[in-house]
Short mmCIF file of C-alpha atoms and ligand atoms in Angstrom, two decimals:
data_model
loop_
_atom_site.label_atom_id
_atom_site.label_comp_id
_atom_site.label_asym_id
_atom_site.label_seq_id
_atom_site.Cartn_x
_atom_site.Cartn_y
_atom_site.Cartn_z
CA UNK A 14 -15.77 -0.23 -6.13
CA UNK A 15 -13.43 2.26 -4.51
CA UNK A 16 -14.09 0.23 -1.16
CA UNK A 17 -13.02 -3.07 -2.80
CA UNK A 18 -9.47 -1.31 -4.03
CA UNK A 19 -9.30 -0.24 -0.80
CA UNK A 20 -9.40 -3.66 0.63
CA UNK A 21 -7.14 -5.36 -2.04
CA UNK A 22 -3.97 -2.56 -1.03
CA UNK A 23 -4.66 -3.07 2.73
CA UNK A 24 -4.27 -6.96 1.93
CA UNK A 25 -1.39 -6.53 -0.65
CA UNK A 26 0.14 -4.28 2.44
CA UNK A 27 -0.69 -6.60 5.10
CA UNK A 28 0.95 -9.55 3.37
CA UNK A 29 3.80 -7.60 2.36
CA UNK A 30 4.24 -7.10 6.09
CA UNK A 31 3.98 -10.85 6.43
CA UNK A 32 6.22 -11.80 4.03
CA UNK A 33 9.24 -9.22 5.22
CA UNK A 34 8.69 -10.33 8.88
CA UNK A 35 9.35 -14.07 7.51
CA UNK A 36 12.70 -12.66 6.20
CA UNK A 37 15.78 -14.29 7.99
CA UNK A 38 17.39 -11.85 10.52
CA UNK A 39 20.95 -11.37 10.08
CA UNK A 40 20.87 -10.64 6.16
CA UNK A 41 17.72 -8.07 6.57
CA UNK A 42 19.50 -6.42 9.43
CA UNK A 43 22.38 -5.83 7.50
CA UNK A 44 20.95 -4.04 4.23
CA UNK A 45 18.21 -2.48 6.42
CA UNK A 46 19.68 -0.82 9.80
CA UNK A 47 22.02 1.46 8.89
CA UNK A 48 24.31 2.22 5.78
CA UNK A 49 24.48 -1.15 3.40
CA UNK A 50 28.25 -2.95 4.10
CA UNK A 51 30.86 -1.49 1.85
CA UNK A 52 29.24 1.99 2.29
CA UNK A 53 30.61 5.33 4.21
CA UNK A 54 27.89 7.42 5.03
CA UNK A 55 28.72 11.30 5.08
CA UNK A 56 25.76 12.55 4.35
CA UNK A 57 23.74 13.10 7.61
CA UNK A 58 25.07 14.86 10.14
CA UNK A 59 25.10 11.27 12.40
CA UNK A 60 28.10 10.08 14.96
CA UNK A 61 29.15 6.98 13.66
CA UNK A 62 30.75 6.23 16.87
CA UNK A 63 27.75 5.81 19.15
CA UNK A 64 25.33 4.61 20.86
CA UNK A 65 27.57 4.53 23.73
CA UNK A 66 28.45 0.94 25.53
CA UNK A 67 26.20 2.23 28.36
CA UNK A 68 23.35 3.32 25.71
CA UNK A 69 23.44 -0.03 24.03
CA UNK A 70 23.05 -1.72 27.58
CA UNK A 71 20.00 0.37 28.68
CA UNK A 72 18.75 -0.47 24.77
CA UNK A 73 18.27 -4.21 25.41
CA UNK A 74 17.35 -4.17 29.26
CA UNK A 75 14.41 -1.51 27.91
CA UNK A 76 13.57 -3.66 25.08
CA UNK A 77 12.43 -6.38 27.47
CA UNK A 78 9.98 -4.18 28.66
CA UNK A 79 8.99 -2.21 25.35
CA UNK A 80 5.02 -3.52 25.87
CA UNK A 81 4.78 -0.50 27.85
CA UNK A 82 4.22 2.59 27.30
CA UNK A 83 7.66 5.06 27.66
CA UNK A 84 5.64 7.84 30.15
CA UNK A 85 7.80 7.04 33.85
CA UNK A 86 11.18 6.56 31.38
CA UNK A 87 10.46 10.24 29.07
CA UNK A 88 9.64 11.57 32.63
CA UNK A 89 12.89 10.81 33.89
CA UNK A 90 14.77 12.26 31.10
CA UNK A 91 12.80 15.33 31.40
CA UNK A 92 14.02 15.94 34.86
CA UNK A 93 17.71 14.72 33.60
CA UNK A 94 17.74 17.23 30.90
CA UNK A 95 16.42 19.85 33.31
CA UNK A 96 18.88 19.85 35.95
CA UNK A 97 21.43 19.43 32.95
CA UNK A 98 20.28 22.99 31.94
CA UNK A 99 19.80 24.65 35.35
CA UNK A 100 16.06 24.57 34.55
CA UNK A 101 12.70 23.04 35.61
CA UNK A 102 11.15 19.73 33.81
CA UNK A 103 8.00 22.73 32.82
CA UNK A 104 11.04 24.48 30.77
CA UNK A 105 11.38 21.05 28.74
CA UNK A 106 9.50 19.30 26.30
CA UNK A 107 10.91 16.09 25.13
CA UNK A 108 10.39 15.22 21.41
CA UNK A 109 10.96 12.03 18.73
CA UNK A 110 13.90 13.88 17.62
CA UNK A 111 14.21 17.54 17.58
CA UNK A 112 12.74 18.01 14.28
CA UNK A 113 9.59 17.28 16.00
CA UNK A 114 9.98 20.01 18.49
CA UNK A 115 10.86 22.39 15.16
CA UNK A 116 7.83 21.91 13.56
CA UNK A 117 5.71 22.05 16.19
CA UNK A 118 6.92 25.47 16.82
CA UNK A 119 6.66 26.47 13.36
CA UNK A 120 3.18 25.15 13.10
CA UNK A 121 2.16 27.33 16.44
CA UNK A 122 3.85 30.34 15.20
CA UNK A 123 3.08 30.33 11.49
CA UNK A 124 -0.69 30.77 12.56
CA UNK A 125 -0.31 33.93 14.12
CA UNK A 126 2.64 35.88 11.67
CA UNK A 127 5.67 35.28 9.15
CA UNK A 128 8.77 33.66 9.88
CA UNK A 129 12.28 34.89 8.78
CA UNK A 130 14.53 32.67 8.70
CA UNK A 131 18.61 32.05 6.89
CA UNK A 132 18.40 31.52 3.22
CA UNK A 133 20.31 28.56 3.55
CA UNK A 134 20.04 26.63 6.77
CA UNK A 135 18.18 23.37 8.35
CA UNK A 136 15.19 23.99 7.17
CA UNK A 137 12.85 20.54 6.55
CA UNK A 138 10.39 22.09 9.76
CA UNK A 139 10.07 25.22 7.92
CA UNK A 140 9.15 23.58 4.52
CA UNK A 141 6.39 22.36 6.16
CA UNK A 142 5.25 25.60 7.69
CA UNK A 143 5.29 26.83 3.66
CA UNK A 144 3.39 23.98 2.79
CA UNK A 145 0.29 23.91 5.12
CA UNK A 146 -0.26 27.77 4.37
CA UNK A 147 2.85 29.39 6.07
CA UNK A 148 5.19 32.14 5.33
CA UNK A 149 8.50 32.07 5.96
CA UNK A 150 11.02 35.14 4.75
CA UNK A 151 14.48 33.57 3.69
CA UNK A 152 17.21 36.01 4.32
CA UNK A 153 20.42 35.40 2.12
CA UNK A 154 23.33 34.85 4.27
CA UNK A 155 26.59 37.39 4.24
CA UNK A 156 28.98 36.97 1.54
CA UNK A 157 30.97 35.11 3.65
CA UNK A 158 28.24 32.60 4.79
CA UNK A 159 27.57 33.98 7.81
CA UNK A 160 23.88 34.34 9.22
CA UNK A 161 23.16 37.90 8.66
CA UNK A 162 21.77 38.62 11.71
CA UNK A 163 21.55 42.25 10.81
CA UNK A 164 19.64 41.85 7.68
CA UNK A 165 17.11 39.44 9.80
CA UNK A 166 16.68 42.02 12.22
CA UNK A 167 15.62 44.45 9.66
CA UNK A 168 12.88 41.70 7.81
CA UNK A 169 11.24 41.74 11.37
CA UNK A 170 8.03 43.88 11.61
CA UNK A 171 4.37 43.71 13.31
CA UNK A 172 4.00 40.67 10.14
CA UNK A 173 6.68 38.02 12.23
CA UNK A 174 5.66 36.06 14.75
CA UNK A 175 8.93 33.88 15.11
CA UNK A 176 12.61 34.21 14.28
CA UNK A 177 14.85 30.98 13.45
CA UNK A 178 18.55 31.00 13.43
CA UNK A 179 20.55 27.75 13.89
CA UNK A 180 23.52 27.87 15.71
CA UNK A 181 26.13 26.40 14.57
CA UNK A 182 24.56 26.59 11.18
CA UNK A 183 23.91 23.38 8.98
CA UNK A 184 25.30 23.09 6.19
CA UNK A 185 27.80 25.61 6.74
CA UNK A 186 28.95 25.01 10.29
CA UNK A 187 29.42 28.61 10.77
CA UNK A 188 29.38 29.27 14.90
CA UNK A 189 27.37 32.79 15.57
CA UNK A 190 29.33 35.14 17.90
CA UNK A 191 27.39 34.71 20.68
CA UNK A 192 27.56 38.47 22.33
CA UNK A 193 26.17 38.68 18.65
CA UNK A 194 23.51 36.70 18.94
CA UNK A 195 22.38 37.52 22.43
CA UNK A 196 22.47 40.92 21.58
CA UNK A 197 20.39 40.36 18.77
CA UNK A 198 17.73 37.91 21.06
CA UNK A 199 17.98 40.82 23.54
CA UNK A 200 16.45 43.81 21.12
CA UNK A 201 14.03 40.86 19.64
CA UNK A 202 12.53 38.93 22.23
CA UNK A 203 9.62 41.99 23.85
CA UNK A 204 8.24 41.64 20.42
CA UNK A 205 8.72 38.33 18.88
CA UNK A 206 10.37 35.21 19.46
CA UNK A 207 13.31 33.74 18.21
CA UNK A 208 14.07 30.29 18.27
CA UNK A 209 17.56 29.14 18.60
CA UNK A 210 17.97 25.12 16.96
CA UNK A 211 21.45 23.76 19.11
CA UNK A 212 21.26 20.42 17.41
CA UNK A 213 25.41 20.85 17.04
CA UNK A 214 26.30 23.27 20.18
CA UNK A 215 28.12 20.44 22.16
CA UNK A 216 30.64 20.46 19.54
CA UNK A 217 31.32 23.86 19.93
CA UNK A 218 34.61 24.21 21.33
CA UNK A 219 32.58 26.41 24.09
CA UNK A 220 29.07 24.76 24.51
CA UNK A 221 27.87 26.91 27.99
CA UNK A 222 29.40 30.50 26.17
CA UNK A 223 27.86 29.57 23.04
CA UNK A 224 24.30 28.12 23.83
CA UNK A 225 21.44 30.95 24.48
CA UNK A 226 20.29 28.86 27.50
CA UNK A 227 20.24 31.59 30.08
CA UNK A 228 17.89 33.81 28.10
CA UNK A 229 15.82 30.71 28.60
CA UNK A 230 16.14 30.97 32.32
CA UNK A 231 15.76 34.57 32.53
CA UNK A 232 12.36 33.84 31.03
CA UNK A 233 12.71 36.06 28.10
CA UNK A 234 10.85 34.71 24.50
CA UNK A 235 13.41 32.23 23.40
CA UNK A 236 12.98 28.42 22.73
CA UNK A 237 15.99 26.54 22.25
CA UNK A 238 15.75 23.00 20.34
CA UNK A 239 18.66 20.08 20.88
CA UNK A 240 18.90 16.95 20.07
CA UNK A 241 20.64 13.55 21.09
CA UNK A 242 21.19 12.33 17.51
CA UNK A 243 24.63 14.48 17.35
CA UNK A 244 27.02 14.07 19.72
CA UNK A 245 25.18 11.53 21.56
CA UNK A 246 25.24 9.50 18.51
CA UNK A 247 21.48 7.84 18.44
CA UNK A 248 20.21 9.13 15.63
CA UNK A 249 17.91 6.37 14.93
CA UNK A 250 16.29 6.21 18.06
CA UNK A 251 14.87 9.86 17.77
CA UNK A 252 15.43 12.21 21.22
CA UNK A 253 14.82 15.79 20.54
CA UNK A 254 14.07 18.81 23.00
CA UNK A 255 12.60 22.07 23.37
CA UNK A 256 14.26 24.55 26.26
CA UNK A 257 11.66 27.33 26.87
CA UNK A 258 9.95 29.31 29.48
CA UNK A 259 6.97 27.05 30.91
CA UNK A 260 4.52 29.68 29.29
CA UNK A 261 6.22 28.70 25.66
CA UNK A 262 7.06 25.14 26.40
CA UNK A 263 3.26 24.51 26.89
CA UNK A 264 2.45 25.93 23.42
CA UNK A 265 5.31 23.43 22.43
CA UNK A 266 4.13 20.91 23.81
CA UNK A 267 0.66 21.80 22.75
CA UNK A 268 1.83 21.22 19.04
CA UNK A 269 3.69 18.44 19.21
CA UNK A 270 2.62 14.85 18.74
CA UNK A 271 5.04 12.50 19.37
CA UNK A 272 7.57 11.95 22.80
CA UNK A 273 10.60 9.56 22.61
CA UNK A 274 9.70 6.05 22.49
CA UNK A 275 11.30 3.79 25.25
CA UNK A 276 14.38 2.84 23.62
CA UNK A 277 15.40 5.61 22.53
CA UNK A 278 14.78 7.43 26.24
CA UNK A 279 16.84 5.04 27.69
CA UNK A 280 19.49 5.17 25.75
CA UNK A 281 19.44 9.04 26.25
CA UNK A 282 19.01 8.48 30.27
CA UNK A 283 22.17 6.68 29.75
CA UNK A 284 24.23 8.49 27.74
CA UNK A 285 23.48 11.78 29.21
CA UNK A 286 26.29 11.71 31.84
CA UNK A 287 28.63 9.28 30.31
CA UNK A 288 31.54 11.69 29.85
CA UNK A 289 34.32 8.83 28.87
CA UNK A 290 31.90 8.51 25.36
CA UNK A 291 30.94 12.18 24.81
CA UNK A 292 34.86 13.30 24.85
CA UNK A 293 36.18 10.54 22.85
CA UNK A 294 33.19 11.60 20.21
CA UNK A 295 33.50 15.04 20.65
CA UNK A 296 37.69 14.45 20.14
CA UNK A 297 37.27 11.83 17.10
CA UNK A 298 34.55 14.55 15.68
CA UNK A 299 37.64 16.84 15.35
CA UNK A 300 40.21 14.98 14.31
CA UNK A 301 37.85 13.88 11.53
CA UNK A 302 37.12 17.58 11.03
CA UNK A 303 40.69 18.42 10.77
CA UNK A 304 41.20 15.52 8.48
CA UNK A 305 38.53 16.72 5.60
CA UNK A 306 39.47 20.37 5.96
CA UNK A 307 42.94 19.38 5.29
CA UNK A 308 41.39 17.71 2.19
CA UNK A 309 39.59 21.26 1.38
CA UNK A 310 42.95 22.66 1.99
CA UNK A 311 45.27 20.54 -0.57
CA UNK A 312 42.46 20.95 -3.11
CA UNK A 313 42.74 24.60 -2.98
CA UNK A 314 38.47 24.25 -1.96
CA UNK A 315 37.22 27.11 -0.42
CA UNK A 316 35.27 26.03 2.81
CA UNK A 317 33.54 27.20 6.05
CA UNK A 318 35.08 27.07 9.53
CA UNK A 319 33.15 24.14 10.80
CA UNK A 320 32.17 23.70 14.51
CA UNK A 321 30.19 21.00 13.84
CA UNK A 322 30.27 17.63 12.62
CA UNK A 323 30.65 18.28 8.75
CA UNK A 324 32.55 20.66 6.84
CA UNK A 325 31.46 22.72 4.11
CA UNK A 326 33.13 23.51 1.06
CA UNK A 327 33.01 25.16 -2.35
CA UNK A 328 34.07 22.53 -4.91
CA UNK A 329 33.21 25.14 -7.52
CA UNK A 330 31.26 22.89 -9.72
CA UNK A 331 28.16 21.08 -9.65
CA UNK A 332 27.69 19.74 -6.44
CA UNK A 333 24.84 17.50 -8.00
CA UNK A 334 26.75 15.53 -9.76
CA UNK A 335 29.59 15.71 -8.24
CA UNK A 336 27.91 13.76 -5.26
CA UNK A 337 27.13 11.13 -7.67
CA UNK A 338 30.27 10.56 -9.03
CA UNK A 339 31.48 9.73 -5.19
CA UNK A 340 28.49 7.62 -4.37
CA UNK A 341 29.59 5.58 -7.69
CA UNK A 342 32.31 5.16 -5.52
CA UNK A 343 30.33 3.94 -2.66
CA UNK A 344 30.81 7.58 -0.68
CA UNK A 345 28.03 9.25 0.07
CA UNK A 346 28.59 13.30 0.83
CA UNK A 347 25.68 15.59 0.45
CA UNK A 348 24.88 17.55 -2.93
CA UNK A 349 22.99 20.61 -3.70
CA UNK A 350 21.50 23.33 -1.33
CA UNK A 351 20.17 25.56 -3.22
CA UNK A 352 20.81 28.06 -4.32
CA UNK A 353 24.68 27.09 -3.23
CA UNK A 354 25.40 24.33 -6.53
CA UNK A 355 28.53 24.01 -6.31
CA UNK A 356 28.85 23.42 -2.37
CA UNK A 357 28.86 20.21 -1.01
CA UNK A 358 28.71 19.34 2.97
CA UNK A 359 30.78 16.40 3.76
CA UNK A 360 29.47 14.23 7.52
CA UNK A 361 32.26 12.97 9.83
CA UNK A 362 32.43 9.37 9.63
CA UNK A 363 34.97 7.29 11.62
CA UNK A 364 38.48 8.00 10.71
CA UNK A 365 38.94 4.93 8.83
CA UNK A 366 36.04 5.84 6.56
CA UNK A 367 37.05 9.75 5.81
CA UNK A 368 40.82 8.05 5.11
CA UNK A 369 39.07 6.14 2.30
CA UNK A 370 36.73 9.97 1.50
CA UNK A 371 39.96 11.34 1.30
CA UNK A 372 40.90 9.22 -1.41
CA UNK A 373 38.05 9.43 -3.23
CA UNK A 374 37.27 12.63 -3.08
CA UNK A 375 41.04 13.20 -4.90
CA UNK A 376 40.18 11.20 -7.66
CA UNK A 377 36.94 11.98 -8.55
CA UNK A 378 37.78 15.84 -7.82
CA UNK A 379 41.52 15.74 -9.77
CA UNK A 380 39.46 13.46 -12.92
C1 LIG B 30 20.38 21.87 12.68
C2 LIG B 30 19.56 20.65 12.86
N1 LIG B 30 18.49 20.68 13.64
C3 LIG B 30 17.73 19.61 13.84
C4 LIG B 30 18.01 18.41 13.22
C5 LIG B 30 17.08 17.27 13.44
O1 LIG B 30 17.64 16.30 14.22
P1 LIG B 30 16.81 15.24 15.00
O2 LIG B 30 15.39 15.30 14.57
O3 LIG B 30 17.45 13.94 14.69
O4 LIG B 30 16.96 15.63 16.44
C6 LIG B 30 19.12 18.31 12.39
C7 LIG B 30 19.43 17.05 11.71
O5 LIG B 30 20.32 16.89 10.93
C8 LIG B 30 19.92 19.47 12.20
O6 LIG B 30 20.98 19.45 11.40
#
């Protein structure tokens, strides 16, 4: 009996397969790639700006040969992102999408000790960790919402196998001082190690000063995630990576599953140098920055100094619903982290699109 219901869901699911591949293109594409027409999309953390002219190019001359495996195409990148990073293709791993490389160091490290971690940071990787048996100690950031790298120092005994700290911070945005945070690495690192996620350092206004990198090459205990789904603006085609001495990228790459498909590793293999599209993002990131701190500003909200692509702010009442109200509206922003309700963590979109957020966000907030 259980066998037969078996059979009848795999059928049901095979013919719904059927029956969405018989769908016409153009009307599925544009309700399923991407935010629906009508909508702007502030709620993750993407650059509405890419994939690069170049990217798109290397998209559909790959996709001609996508009945091959991506090894000779993720092996390239590798070497790419190597010399990018003064370091060897043994110091990189190359993941779908950093959050891959994340939890695969969370699921190496949780086996052997506790992981402390911000209270209130990216943290889907270490949710995970917590739910296939791992412990992970949440550290309440300053009252400023800073990481308090102090406090995290102190939570770290013979019990911690792995530090986290994301840098710049989401959702705050909050850039650590790096002589801070090297300092920090520096008294950690012979016992433990601490893993730095960069997913936003390229919009730092100083990426080399600010990244952890050379502790990296200096071979101390430090594994640095980054990802292309930022500035690089290919979110959906997943390219993550993992910086770390060989002896820690191996246990990386020991724990991960899944590499970049072929798409998405040419797209990165393209984009990777293509300066002309990584300033204009990196300058329309700003400007858009600028523009919904400004909004913060004239609405008297309280928010974090952002050096990433979103801005944080307290709008000093429930973010929950607050968020729905502007989706109502067709803007999406992001609600509740707890235990933050009333923040809410607003994405750069285009300009056009945070004009129209600008409005919005005046109405609904002034109703
Ligand atoms: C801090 C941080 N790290 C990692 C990721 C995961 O990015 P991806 O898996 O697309 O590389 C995100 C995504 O929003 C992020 O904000």
């Amino acid at each position: 009996m259980a066998v037969s219901i078996r059979r009848r869901s795999f059928l049901s699911g095979v013919g719904g397969a059927l029956a969405l591949a018989a769908v016409p293109g153009a009307g599925f594409a544009r309700t399923a790639f991407g935010p629906a027409p009508g909508v702007i999309k502030l709620n993750a953390n993407e650059n509405p700006y890419g994939p690069s002219p170049k990217a798109l190019e290397a998209i559909a001359e790959a996709a001609t040969r996508g009945a091959y495996y991506p090894g000779p195409t993720v092996r390239r990148l590798r070497e790419m992102v190597a010399e990018h990073n003064e370091l060897t293709p043994e110091h990189v791993v190359l993941t779908s999408g950093s959050i891959e490389a994340l939890f695969a160091v969370g699921a190496a490290y949780s086996r052997h000790g506790r992981i402390v971690a911000p209270a209130l940071t990216f943290d889907p990787h270490l949710r995970v960790v917590e739910r296939t048996g791992g412990e992970v100690i949440r550290i309440p950031l300053t009252t400023n919402m800073d990481t308090d790298l102090a406090a995290m120092e102190r939570a770290v005994d013979n019990t911690v196998s792995m530090v986290y700290v994301c840098n710049p911070n989401n959702p705050t945005g909050e850039e650590i001082d790096a002589a801070a945070l090297r300092a920090f690495c520096n008294r950690l690192t012979p016992t433990v190690t601490v893993m730095v996620d960069e997913a936003y350092n390229e919009l730092t206004d100083d990426p080399v000063a600010s990244s952890m990198v050379d502790l990296v090459r200096r071979g101390d205990n430090v594994i640095i995630t980054r990802t292309f789904s930022k500035l690089h603006g290919i979110a959906g085609l997943r390219v993550g990576y993992a910086l770390a001495p060989p002896h820690l990228a191996e246990v990386v790459a020991r724990h991960a599953m899944t590499q970049p498909n072929l798409l998405g590793a040419a797209a990165a293999i393209a984009s990777i140098d293509d300066e002309a599209f990584l300033n204009y993002s990196k300058r329309k990131i700003r400007e858009g920055r600028e523009l919904v701190s400004d909004v913060f500003r004239r609405h008297e909200v309280p928010y974090v100094q952002s050096r990433a692509n979103f801005v944080y702010g307290n709008i000093g009442r429930d973010a929950e619903a607050f968020r729905a109200r502007m989706q109502e509206r067709n803007v999406y922003i992001r609600g509740i982290y707890a235990p933050y309700t009333t923040w809410s963590r607003v994405s750069m979109g285009r300009m056009e699109d945070l004009e129209v957020f600008a409005r919005v966000f005046s109405e609904v907030y002034g109703a």
